[in-house]
Coordinates of C-alpha atoms in Angstrom, one line a residue:
Chain P
M880 CA -15.7 60.5 25.0
T881 CA -15.9 58.6 21.8
T882 CA -13.8 55.6 20.9
H883 CA -12.7 57.4 17.7
R884 CA -11.2 60.2 19.8
V885 CA -9.4 57.7 22.0
D886 CA -8.0 55.9 18.9
D887 CA -6.8 59.2 17.5
F888 CA -5.2 60.4 20.7
F889 CA -3.5 57.0 21.1
G890 CA -2.2 57.2 17.6
E891 CA -0.8 60.6 18.2
A892 CA 0.7 59.6 21.5
L893 CA 2.5 56.7 19.8
A894 CA 3.8 59.0 17.1
T895 CA 4.8 62.0 19.3
G896 CA 5.2 60.5 22.8
N897 CA 2.6 63.0 24.2
I898 CA -1.1 62.7 24.8
P899 CA -2.8 65.7 23.1
K900 CA -3.9 68.4 25.5
E901 CA -7.5 68.4 24.3
A902 CA -8.0 64.9 25.8
T903 CA -10.3 64.8 28.8
P904 CA -9.0 63.2 32.0
A905 CA -11.0 60.1 31.3
E906 CA -9.6 59.9 27.7
R907 CA -6.1 60.6 29.0
A908 CA -6.5 57.8 31.6
E909 CA -7.6 55.3 28.9
V910 CA -4.8 56.2 26.5
E911 CA -2.3 55.9 29.3
Q912 CA -3.4 52.3 29.9
L913 CA -3.2 51.5 26.2
L914 CA 0.3 52.9 26.1
L915 CA 1.4 50.8 29.0
A916 CA 0.3 47.6 27.3
A917 CA 2.0 48.7 24.0
R918 CA 5.2 49.5 25.9
A919 CA 5.1 46.1 27.6
L920 CA 5.1 44.4 24.2
G921 CA 7.9 46.6 23.0
T922 CA 10.1 45.7 26.0
D923 CA 10.4 42.1 24.8
R924 CA 11.0 42.9 21.2
A925 CA 14.8 43.0 21.3
Q926 CA 14.9 39.6 22.9
I927 CA 12.6 38.1 20.2
D928 CA 14.6 39.7 17.4
A929 CA 17.8 38.3 18.9
E930 CA 16.2 34.8 19.0
A931 CA 15.0 35.3 15.4
R932 CA 18.5 36.3 14.2
A933 CA 20.1 33.4 16.0
S934 CA 17.7 30.9 14.5
M935 CA 17.9 32.2 11.0
P936 CA 20.9 30.3 9.7
V937 CA 19.5 27.0 10.7
A938 CA 16.0 27.8 9.3
R939 CA 17.6 29.1 6.1
A940 CA 19.6 25.9 5.6
R941 CA 16.4 23.9 6.2
F942 CA 14.5 25.9 3.7
E943 CA 17.3 25.6 1.1
R944 CA 17.3 21.8 1.5
F945 CA 13.5 21.8 1.1
V946 CA 13.7 23.8 -2.1
A947 CA 16.5 21.6 -3.4
E948 CA 14.6 18.5 -2.7
S949 CA 11.4 19.9 -4.2
R950 CA 13.3 20.8 -7.4
A951 CA 15.0 17.4 -7.6
N952 CA 11.6 15.8 -7.2
A953 CA 10.1 18.0 -10.0
A954 CA 13.1 17.2 -12.2
S955 CA 12.7 13.4 -11.6
V956 CA 9.0 13.6 -12.5
G957 CA 9.6 15.7 -15.6
A958 CA 12.8 14.9 -17.5
P959 CA 14.9 12.5 -15.4
R960 CA 18.5 13.6 -15.1
I961 CA 21.5 12.4 -13.2
S962 CA 22.3 14.6 -10.3
R963 CA 25.8 15.1 -9.1
G964 CA 24.4 14.5 -5.6
G965 CA 25.4 17.8 -3.9
I966 CA 27.6 20.8 -3.9
L967 CA 30.6 19.0 -2.3
G968 CA 30.3 16.2 -4.8
W969 CA 30.3 18.7 -7.6
L970 CA 33.2 20.6 -6.2
F971 CA 35.3 17.6 -5.3
G972 CA 34.6 16.2 -8.7
V973 CA 33.3 12.9 -7.7
H974 CA 33.5 10.8 -10.9
R975 CA 33.1 7.4 -9.7
A976 CA 30.5 5.2 -11.3
L977 CA 29.1 4.6 -7.8
A978 CA 28.4 8.3 -7.4
T979 CA 26.5 8.4 -10.6
T980 CA 24.4 5.4 -9.7
A981 CA 24.0 6.7 -6.2
A982 CA 22.8 10.1 -7.4
A983 CA 20.2 8.5 -9.7
V984 CA 19.0 6.4 -6.8
G985 CA 19.1 9.5 -4.6
I986 CA 16.7 11.3 -6.9
A987 CA 14.3 8.4 -6.7
T988 CA 14.6 8.5 -2.9
V989 CA 14.0 12.2 -2.9
A990 CA 10.9 11.7 -5.0
V991 CA 9.4 9.3 -2.5
L992 CA 10.5 11.4 0.5
A993 CA 9.1 14.5 -1.1
L994 CA 5.7 12.8 -1.4
V995 CA 5.9 12.0 2.3
L996 CA 7.0 15.5 2.9
S997 CA 4.2 17.1 1.1
Q998 CA 1.8 15.1 3.2
N999 CA 3.5 16.0 6.5
V1000 CA 4.3 19.7 5.9
F1001 CA 1.7 20.7 8.4
T1002 CA 2.9 18.3 11.1
G1003 CA 3.9 19.9 14.3
V1004 CA 6.6 19.2 16.8
E1005 CA 4.6 17.3 19.3
T1006 CA 6.2 13.9 19.0
A1007 CA 9.1 12.8 21.1
S1008 CA 11.2 12.2 18.0
A1009 CA 10.4 15.7 16.8
Q1010 CA 11.9 17.1 20.0
V1011 CA 15.1 15.1 19.3
L1012 CA 15.4 15.3 15.5
T1013 CA 15.8 18.8 14.2
P1014 CA 15.8 19.1 10.4
G1015 CA 19.3 19.7 9.0
D1016 CA 21.1 18.2 12.0
Y1017 CA 23.7 15.5 11.7
V1018 CA 22.6 12.7 14.1
Q1019 CA 23.8 9.3 15.3
V1020 CA 21.1 7.1 16.7
E1021 CA 20.7 3.4 17.5
G1022 CA 17.7 1.1 17.4
V1023 CA 16.2 -2.0 16.0
V1024 CA 14.6 -2.4 12.6
S1025 CA 10.9 -3.1 13.0
E1026 CA 9.8 -2.8 9.4
A1027 CA 11.6 -2.7 6.1
S1028 CA 10.0 -2.0 2.8
G1029 CA 11.0 -1.1 -0.7
N1030 CA 13.4 -2.7 -3.1
G1031 CA 15.4 -1.7 -6.1
G1032 CA 16.5 2.0 -5.8
E1033 CA 15.6 2.7 -2.3
R1034 CA 14.6 1.1 1.0
T1035 CA 12.7 2.7 3.8
V1036 CA 13.1 1.1 7.2
K1037 CA 11.4 1.9 10.4
V1038 CA 13.8 1.9 13.4
Q1039 CA 12.5 1.5 16.9
S1040 CA 14.7 3.7 19.0
E1041 CA 14.5 4.4 22.7
F1042 CA 12.5 7.6 22.0
G1043 CA 10.1 6.2 19.4
A1044 CA 10.0 5.1 15.8
I1045 CA 12.1 6.8 13.1
D1046 CA 11.8 6.4 9.4
V1047 CA 15.2 5.9 7.8
A1048 CA 15.9 6.2 4.1
L1049 CA 18.6 3.9 2.6
N1050 CA 19.9 3.9 -0.8
A1051 CA 23.1 3.2 -2.8
V1052 CA 24.7 6.2 -1.1
T1053 CA 24.3 4.7 2.3
S1054 CA 27.3 2.7 3.5
V1055 CA 25.9 -0.4 5.1
V1056 CA 28.5 -2.4 7.0
N1057 CA 28.4 -5.6 9.0
D1058 CA 31.6 -6.7 10.7
E1059 CA 33.7 -4.3 8.5
T1060 CA 32.1 -5.9 5.4
Q1061 CA 30.1 -3.8 3.1
K1062 CA 26.6 -5.0 2.5
D1063 CA 24.0 -4.0 0.0
F1064 CA 21.4 -1.6 1.5
S1065 CA 18.6 -4.0 0.5
S1066 CA 20.0 -6.5 3.0
V1067 CA 18.8 -4.6 6.0
K1068 CA 15.9 -6.5 7.5
K1069 CA 13.5 -6.6 10.4
G1070 CA 15.1 -7.4 13.7
D1071 CA 18.5 -6.0 12.7
A1072 CA 20.1 -4.0 15.6
V1073 CA 21.6 -1.0 13.9
L1074 CA 23.5 2.2 14.4
I1075 CA 22.6 5.0 12.0
S1076 CA 24.2 8.2 11.1
G1077 CA 22.8 10.8 8.7
L1078 CA 21.0 14.0 8.2
V1079 CA 17.5 14.8 9.5
R1080 CA 15.2 15.7 6.7
P1081 CA 12.4 18.3 7.0
D1082 CA 9.9 15.5 7.7
R1083 CA 12.2 14.3 10.4
S1084 CA 13.1 11.1 8.7
I1085 CA 16.8 10.4 8.5
A1086 CA 18.7 10.2 5.2
A1087 CA 21.2 7.6 6.3
H1088 CA 24.9 8.1 5.4
S1089 CA 26.1 5.1 7.3
L1090 CA 24.4 2.2 8.9
A1091 CA 26.2 -0.5 10.9
V1092 CA 24.5 -3.7 11.6
A1093 CA 25.2 -5.7 14.8
A1094 CA 26.2 -9.3 14.6
Q1095 CA 23.2 -10.5 16.4
S1096 CA 19.5 -9.4 16.1
G1097 CA 18.0 -7.2 18.7
T1098 CA 14.6 -6.7 20.3
P1099 CA 13.0 -3.2 20.0
P1100 CA 13.9 -1.2 23.1
K1101 CA 11.2 0.0 25.5
K1102 CA 10.1 3.5 24.4
V1103 CA 10.7 6.2 26.9
T1104 CA 9.5 9.8 26.3
P1105 CA 12.5 12.1 26.6
Q1106 CA 12.4 15.3 28.6
L1107 CA 14.3 18.5 27.9
L1108 CA 16.9 19.2 30.6
K1109 CA 16.5 22.8 31.6
Q1110 CA 18.1 22.9 35.1
L1111 CA 20.6 20.8 36.9
D1112 CA 21.4 20.9 40.6
S1113 CA 24.1 18.3 40.5
A1114 CA 26.0 16.4 37.8
V1115 CA 24.2 13.4 36.2
E1116 CA 25.7 10.4 34.5
G1117 CA 24.1 8.5 31.7
R1118 CA 24.6 6.6 28.4
I1119 CA 24.3 8.5 25.1
V1120 CA 21.4 7.4 23.0
V1121 CA 21.4 10.1 20.4
V1122 CA 24.0 12.7 19.3
S1123 CA 23.0 15.7 17.1
L1124 CA 25.0 18.6 15.7
A1125 CA 23.6 21.5 13.7
E1126 CA 25.3 22.5 10.5
D1127 CA 26.4 25.8 12.0
E1128 CA 28.3 23.9 14.7
V1129 CA 26.7 26.1 17.3
R1130 CA 23.7 24.1 18.4
A1131 CA 24.3 20.6 19.6
S1132 CA 22.5 18.1 21.9
V1133 CA 22.6 14.6 23.2
V1134 CA 19.9 12.4 24.5
I1135 CA 21.1 10.4 27.5
D1136 CA 19.6 7.5 29.3
A1137 CA 20.1 8.2 33.0
R1138 CA 18.7 5.3 35.0
G1139 CA 15.9 4.7 32.6
K1140 CA 15.0 8.3 32.3
Q1141 CA 15.7 9.9 29.0
L1142 CA 17.0 13.5 29.0
I1143 CA 17.5 15.8 26.0
V1144 CA 20.6 17.7 26.9
P1145 CA 21.5 20.9 24.9
I1146 CA 25.3 21.0 25.1
E1147 CA 27.9 23.4 24.0
A1148 CA 29.2 22.7 20.5
R1149 CA 32.7 22.4 22.1
S1150 CA 31.5 19.4 24.0
V1151 CA 30.2 17.6 21.0
K1152 CA 33.4 18.2 19.1
L1153 CA 35.3 16.7 22.0
L1154 CA 32.8 13.8 22.0
L1155 CA 33.4 13.1 18.4
Q1156 CA 37.1 13.3 18.9
N1157 CA 37.0 10.9 21.7
G1158 CA 35.7 8.0 19.7
S1159 CA 34.1 7.0 16.4
T1160 CA 30.7 6.4 18.0
P1161 CA 29.6 8.6 20.8
V1162 CA 26.3 6.7 21.0
G1163 CA 26.6 4.2 23.7
G1164 CA 29.3 6.1 25.5
R1165 CA 29.0 7.1 29.1
V1166 CA 29.1 10.7 30.0
V1167 CA 28.7 13.1 32.9
V1168 CA 26.5 16.1 32.4
S1169 CA 27.2 19.2 34.4
R1170 CA 26.8 22.9 34.5
E1171 CA 29.7 25.3 34.3
A1172 CA 29.8 28.9 35.5
G1173 CA 29.0 31.4 32.8
Q1174 CA 27.2 29.0 30.5
P1175 CA 24.0 30.2 28.9
A1176 CA 20.9 29.0 30.7
G1177 CA 19.7 25.6 29.4
T1178 CA 23.1 24.6 28.1
F1179 CA 25.4 22.1 29.7
S1180 CA 28.8 20.5 29.4
I1181 CA 29.5 16.8 29.1
Q1182 CA 32.5 14.8 30.0
F1183 CA 33.2 11.6 28.2
L1184 CA 33.8 8.7 30.5
G1185 CA 34.4 6.1 27.8
Q1186 CA 32.7 3.4 25.8
G1187 CA 31.6 0.1 27.4
Q1188 CA 34.4 -1.5 25.5
P1189 CA 37.6 0.4 26.0
G1190 CA 39.6 1.1 22.9
S1191 CA 36.8 0.2 20.6
A1192 CA 37.8 2.8 18.1
T1193 CA 37.3 0.5 15.2
A1194 CA 34.2 -1.1 14.0
N1195 CA 33.4 -3.9 16.4
P1196 CA 29.9 -5.2 15.9
G1197 CA 29.0 -7.7 18.5
A1198 CA 31.1 -6.1 21.2
T1199 CA 29.3 -5.9 24.5
R1200 CA 29.1 -2.5 26.2
A1201 CA 29.8 -2.4 29.9
S1202 CA 26.2 -1.6 30.9
G1203 CA 26.9 -3.2 34.2
A1204 CA 30.0 -1.3 34.9
P1205 CA 30.1 1.0 37.9
G1206 CA 28.3 4.1 37.2
A1207 CA 26.8 2.9 34.0
S1208 CA 23.1 3.4 33.2
S1209 CA 20.9 0.6 34.4
A1210 CA 19.3 0.4 30.9
T1211 CA 20.5 -2.3 28.6
P1212 CA 22.2 -0.9 25.5
P1213 CA 20.2 -2.2 22.5
V1214 CA 22.9 -2.0 19.9
P1215 CA 26.4 -3.2 20.6
V1216 CA 27.9 -1.8 17.4
H1217 CA 30.3 0.9 16.4
F1218 CA 31.4 2.9 13.4
T1219 CA 35.0 2.9 12.3
G1220 CA 37.1 5.6 13.8
I1221 CA 40.5 7.0 12.8
K1222 CA 42.5 9.6 14.5
G1223 CA 45.5 10.9 12.6
V1224 CA 47.1 13.6 10.5
V1225 CA 46.2 14.5 6.9
T1226 CA 49.2 13.8 4.7
G1227 CA 47.7 14.4 1.3
R1228 CA 44.6 14.9 -0.7
A1229 CA 43.6 13.7 -4.2
G1230 CA 40.2 15.1 -5.2
A1231 CA 37.7 13.8 -2.7
V1232 CA 40.2 11.4 -1.0
L1233 CA 42.2 12.4 2.0
Q1234 CA 45.3 10.4 2.9
V1235 CA 45.5 10.1 6.7
E1236 CA 48.4 8.8 8.7
S1237 CA 47.3 7.2 11.9
A1238 CA 48.6 4.6 14.3
K1239 CA 47.2 2.0 12.0
G1240 CA 49.2 3.3 9.1
Q1241 CA 48.1 5.2 6.0
T1242 CA 44.4 5.2 5.2
N1243 CA 42.5 6.6 2.3
V1244 CA 39.4 8.5 3.6
V1245 CA 36.7 9.2 1.1
V1246 CA 34.9 12.6 1.6
R1247 CA 31.4 12.4 0.2
P1248 CA 29.0 15.2 -0.5
E1249 CA 27.1 14.2 2.6
T1250 CA 30.2 14.1 4.9
R1251 CA 29.8 16.5 7.8
L1252 CA 32.9 18.6 8.2
V1253 CA 33.4 19.9 11.7
L1254 CA 36.0 22.6 11.6
A1255 CA 36.1 23.2 15.3
D1256 CA 39.2 25.3 16.2
S1257 CA 41.2 24.1 13.2
G1258 CA 41.5 27.6 11.6
L1259 CA 40.3 26.1 8.4
L1260 CA 37.5 27.6 6.4
R1261 CA 34.7 25.5 4.9
D1262 CA 34.8 27.3 1.6
A1263 CA 38.6 26.7 1.4
I1264 CA 38.2 23.0 1.9
V1265 CA 35.4 22.8 -0.6
R1266 CA 37.6 24.7 -3.1
G1267 CA 40.4 22.1 -2.6
E1268 CA 42.4 23.2 0.4
S1269 CA 44.3 20.0 1.3
A1270 CA 44.3 20.5 5.1
V1271 CA 47.7 18.7 5.0
G1272 CA 49.2 18.7 8.5
H1273 CA 45.9 19.1 10.3
E1274 CA 44.8 16.6 12.9
V1275 CA 41.6 14.8 12.0
T1276 CA 39.2 12.5 13.7
I1277 CA 37.1 10.5 11.3
S1278 CA 34.0 8.5 11.9
G1279 CA 32.6 6.4 9.1
A1280 CA 32.3 3.0 7.5
I1281 CA 35.3 1.0 6.5
V1282 CA 34.9 -0.4 3.0
G1283 CA 37.7 -2.5 1.7
E1284 CA 40.8 -0.5 2.4
R1285 CA 39.1 2.8 2.5
V1286 CA 37.0 4.6 5.0
I1287 CA 33.9 6.3 3.8
A1288 CA 33.8 9.4 6.0
D1289 CA 30.6 10.3 7.8
V1290 CA 32.0 13.0 10.1
I1291 CA 35.5 14.6 10.0
V1292 CA 36.5 16.8 12.9
F1293 CA 39.5 18.9 11.9
G1294 CA 41.9 19.9 14.6
P1295 CA 44.8 22.4 14.5
K1296 CA 47.7 22.1 12.2
L1297 CA 50.6 20.4 13.8
T1298 CA 53.9 22.1 13.9
R1299 CA 56.9 19.9 13.3
Chain W
M712 CA 11.1 72.9 -10.6
N713 CA 10.0 73.7 -7.1
L714 CA 10.5 71.1 -4.5
A715 CA 7.0 71.4 -3.2
V716 CA 5.7 70.1 -6.5
G717 CA 8.6 67.7 -7.2
E718 CA 8.6 65.7 -4.0
P719 CA 5.2 64.1 -4.4
E720 CA 6.0 63.1 -8.0
E721 CA 9.2 61.5 -6.9
Q722 CA 7.3 59.7 -4.1
I723 CA 4.8 58.4 -6.6
D724 CA 7.6 57.3 -8.9
D725 CA 9.3 55.6 -6.0
A726 CA 6.2 53.9 -4.9
A727 CA 5.4 52.7 -8.4
A728 CA 9.0 51.4 -8.8
K729 CA 8.7 49.5 -5.5
S730 CA 5.3 48.1 -6.6
R731 CA 6.7 46.9 -9.9
A732 CA 9.7 45.3 -8.1
A733 CA 7.4 43.6 -5.7
E734 CA 5.2 42.3 -8.5
E735 CA 8.3 41.0 -10.4
L736 CA 9.5 39.3 -7.3
A737 CA 6.1 37.7 -6.8
R738 CA 6.0 36.5 -10.4
R739 CA 9.4 34.9 -10.0
A740 CA 8.3 33.3 -6.7
C741 CA 5.2 31.9 -8.5
R742 CA 7.6 30.2 -10.9
R743 CA 9.6 28.9 -7.9
D744 CA 12.7 30.8 -8.8
A745 CA 15.2 29.9 -6.1
G746 CA 16.7 33.3 -6.1
A747 CA 13.4 34.9 -5.5
W748 CA 12.7 32.6 -2.6
S749 CA 16.0 33.3 -1.1
E750 CA 15.2 37.0 -1.2
I751 CA 11.8 36.4 0.3
F752 CA 13.2 34.3 3.1
D753 CA 15.8 36.9 4.0
A754 CA 13.3 39.7 3.9
H755 CA 10.6 38.0 6.0
Y756 CA 11.9 35.3 8.2
R757 CA 12.5 37.5 11.3
S758 CA 9.1 39.0 11.0
I759 CA 7.4 35.6 10.7
Y760 CA 9.4 34.3 13.7
A761 CA 8.4 37.3 15.8
F762 CA 4.8 36.9 14.6
V763 CA 4.5 33.3 15.9
R764 CA 6.9 33.6 18.9
Y765 CA 4.3 34.4 21.6
R766 CA 2.0 31.6 20.3
M767 CA 4.7 29.0 20.7
R768 CA 6.2 27.3 23.8
G769 CA 9.8 28.1 23.0
A770 CA 12.3 29.4 20.5
E771 CA 12.8 26.0 18.8
E772 CA 9.1 25.6 18.3
A773 CA 8.9 29.1 16.9
E774 CA 11.8 28.4 14.5
D775 CA 10.1 25.2 13.4
I776 CA 6.8 26.8 12.6
A777 CA 8.5 29.9 11.0
A778 CA 10.5 27.5 8.8
Q779 CA 7.4 25.6 7.9
V780 CA 5.7 28.8 6.8
F781 CA 8.2 29.2 4.0
E782 CA 8.1 25.5 3.0
V783 CA 4.3 25.7 2.7
A784 CA 4.5 28.9 0.8
Y785 CA 7.0 27.5 -1.6
A786 CA 5.0 24.3 -2.1
R787 CA 1.9 26.4 -2.9
A788 CA 3.7 29.0 -4.9
D789 CA 1.8 28.4 -8.1
R790 CA -1.5 29.1 -6.3
F791 CA -0.4 32.6 -5.1
D792 CA -2.2 35.4 -6.7
Y793 CA 0.2 38.3 -6.5
R794 CA -2.1 40.9 -7.9
G795 CA -2.7 43.3 -5.0
V796 CA -1.6 40.9 -2.3
P797 CA 1.7 41.5 -0.6
I798 CA 3.8 38.4 -0.2
E799 CA 4.2 39.2 3.5
G800 CA 0.4 39.1 4.0
W801 CA 0.3 35.7 2.4
L802 CA 3.1 34.4 4.6
I803 CA 1.4 35.8 7.7
G804 CA -1.8 34.1 6.7
I805 CA 0.0 30.8 6.5
A806 CA 1.8 31.5 9.8
R807 CA -1.6 32.1 11.5
N808 CA -3.0 28.9 10.1
L809 CA 0.0 26.8 11.0
A810 CA 0.2 28.2 14.5
R811 CA -3.5 27.6 15.1
D812 CA -3.3 24.1 13.7
H813 CA -0.3 23.4 15.9
I814 CA -1.9 24.6 19.1
K815 CA -5.1 22.8 18.3
K816 CA -3.2 19.6 17.7
L817 CA -1.5 19.8 21.0
G818 CA -4.6 20.3 22.9
R819 CA -5.2 23.7 24.4
H820 CA -5.2 23.0 28.1
G821 CA -2.0 21.0 28.2
Y822 CA -0.4 23.4 25.8
E823 CA -1.0 26.5 28.0
E824 CA 0.5 24.8 31.0
E825 CA 3.5 23.8 29.1
L826 CA 3.7 27.3 27.6
V827 CA 4.0 28.9 31.0
E828 CA 6.5 26.2 32.2
S829 CA 8.7 26.7 29.1
V830 CA 8.7 30.4 29.7
E831 CA 9.8 29.9 33.3
L832 CA 12.6 27.6 32.3
S833 CA 13.9 29.1 29.2
Q834 CA 14.8 32.6 30.4
P835 CA 18.5 33.2 30.7
D836 CA 18.4 36.2 32.8
S837 CA 17.0 37.6 36.0
A838 CA 13.8 36.9 37.8
S839 CA 12.4 40.1 36.5
A840 CA 13.0 39.1 32.9
I841 CA 11.3 35.8 33.6
D842 CA 8.3 37.6 35.1
L843 CA 8.1 40.0 32.2
R844 CA 8.2 37.3 29.5
Q845 CA 5.7 35.2 31.4
D846 CA 3.3 38.1 32.0
I847 CA 3.3 39.2 28.4
T848 CA 2.9 35.6 27.2
V849 CA 0.0 35.0 29.5
A850 CA -1.5 38.3 28.5
M851 CA -1.1 37.6 24.8
R852 CA -2.5 34.1 25.2
S853 CA -5.6 35.5 26.8
L854 CA -6.5 37.4 23.6
T855 CA -8.4 36.2 20.5
D856 CA -6.5 35.2 17.4
D857 CA -7.4 38.5 15.7
Q858 CA -6.3 40.5 18.7
Q859 CA -3.0 38.7 18.9
T860 CA -2.5 39.3 15.2
V861 CA -3.2 43.0 15.3
L862 CA -0.8 43.5 18.3
S863 CA 1.9 41.4 16.7
L864 CA 1.6 43.4 13.5
R865 CA 1.5 46.8 15.1
F866 CA 4.0 46.4 18.0
L867 CA 6.3 43.5 17.1
L868 CA 6.4 44.0 13.3
D869 CA 6.0 47.8 13.4
K870 CA 3.3 47.9 10.8
S871 CA 1.3 51.1 10.4
V872 CA -2.5 51.0 10.8
A873 CA -2.9 51.2 7.0
E874 CA -0.4 48.3 6.5
T875 CA -2.1 46.3 9.2
A876 CA -5.5 46.9 7.7
M877 CA -4.2 45.6 4.3
L878 CA -2.6 42.6 5.8
M879 CA -5.7 41.7 7.8
D880 CA -8.1 42.6 5.0
R881 CA -10.0 45.0 7.2
S882 CA -10.7 48.7 7.3
E883 CA -8.4 51.1 9.2
D884 CA -11.2 51.9 11.6
A885 CA -11.7 48.2 12.3
V886 CA -8.0 47.8 13.0
K887 CA -8.0 50.7 15.4
N888 CA -11.0 49.3 17.2
L889 CA -9.5 45.8 17.4
Q890 CA -6.2 47.3 18.6
R891 CA -7.8 49.3 21.3
R892 CA -9.8 46.3 22.6
A893 CA -6.7 44.1 22.4
L894 CA -4.5 46.5 24.3
A895 CA -7.2 47.1 27.0
A896 CA -7.6 43.4 27.4
M897 CA -3.9 42.8 27.6
Q898 CA -3.5 45.6 30.2
R899 CA -6.2 44.1 32.3
V900 CA -4.3 40.8 32.4
L901 CA -1.0 42.6 33.1
L902 CA -2.5 44.5 35.9
A903 CA -3.9 41.3 37.4
T904 CA -0.4 39.7 37.3
G905 CA 1.1 42.8 38.9
Y906 CA 3.2 43.6 35.9
T907 CA 2.6 47.3 36.0
A908 CA 3.5 47.5 39.7
R909 CA 6.8 45.9 39.0
S910 CA 7.6 47.9 35.9
T911 CA 6.8 51.3 37.3

């Protein structure tokens, strides 16, 4: 028996399904063992391919963002140009001077972040924040500013959250609010207790869309390493520390603090939509996590119990959450601050501004290129909205920052069209 | 013209056209043409994901590394020498390095424990499916990097011996030899875990 003969017989058996007759018993036995191992690998192929197909849209979106940022960086190094700041901005025709300034600042920010990115492109996913912050996801997270650097066009702040330090990029596009008053992004300083919403970049920093500053300073929370929840015997209650929603609206998760233990909880997208519809700021809200029959393994449902401050649908920095309320987490919420929330019906649209009728009256809601549109079960198509579909008559729940008499939308969850 | 003569000529023309198209795509990729990179991503993402999957602890980690492969490739596009080197081979090379660095960074001992744990907890189906994935993962992890690569290329990515030889920059005989040793080693581990007994 030679190894060449075994290799040839194995090759032929793979191609034809039969071991050639000229193989000796010993050769036949060896080829059979090789075939068993090869078949074992083949058995798992369909599952791996299904995983790959499922992950492709998210990975593709991440790669497209990477390419766009790299090109913006190259453009800013070569011949500086004013960017329109994104496809939605371009399609909505954002002509405000603010948008132009913001876009220019954005390029500078991208240039700095791209430098960071190029140094971190080999980083793995071993850190706690890496488990929580998936590139491309929309996230809401709270924390306390421990470092602030940079002036002029951009400012990078390090925020100590309950699961570690996060780099957050602020620029003129970021809506910074304090007690419903718009602040300059350069005013964010060390010690500020903040609530941030934005998109996770490939290097897992957050490009902040909105940042709400609490009335009083905070102390950095104690860091706890979160653990991925994979199985659940009985329902568990906790306080939301992070909310994230993937662009495809399929993958979503929350990090909850359950009696000092932090759990990363993959949840059904339906749950996170309900969460966003329940209040402007899911972070800080109390929820019950449970398993429902028929759910995919490793995916859970959450039921919103409420915020510490009932009815705090509007920005209310300084409000105290009911951390001591029955059933609440024993951990102390580090940031008693909320974004603005509006729940109403779209009555009109002019370019990038939606007119929304709510219990508070008529409000103009500015849709920015960065605004995350959650279409849920509205029956609306993203392309149609981008092309100018007014969405008049649809229920909407908006989270964002109130600036003057307008709300700069961070997330808009569209509901069904009301029949009157 | 008789077909017996015509077919090889057509095949040669077809191969030459494919080669020209691949070279043109590579040229555009070197210039960081967004359209070219979109084509490359669509053509190779699933293969790269499958290639790194057994080396990683879970689907999300595999997605992260697979996505990084394209980011690294794009960042280094101007350094890619497309003459005679298929883009897929280049991507697989990057994937191997990223996976290796990633595992090294995590620390091998703890990583392997977590790997098995993640396999146990991430399976949606029956106990037999859990056993199968766990057994294969353990068996694959027992192989050398080259052995894992050859098995991934041959039996997960469906590459021929000739294609595998080109992608690994080895002779076809060397690939066959490596493949035989890898499968034999894998089968030994599978037998030790009782996999064959359950599957037969």
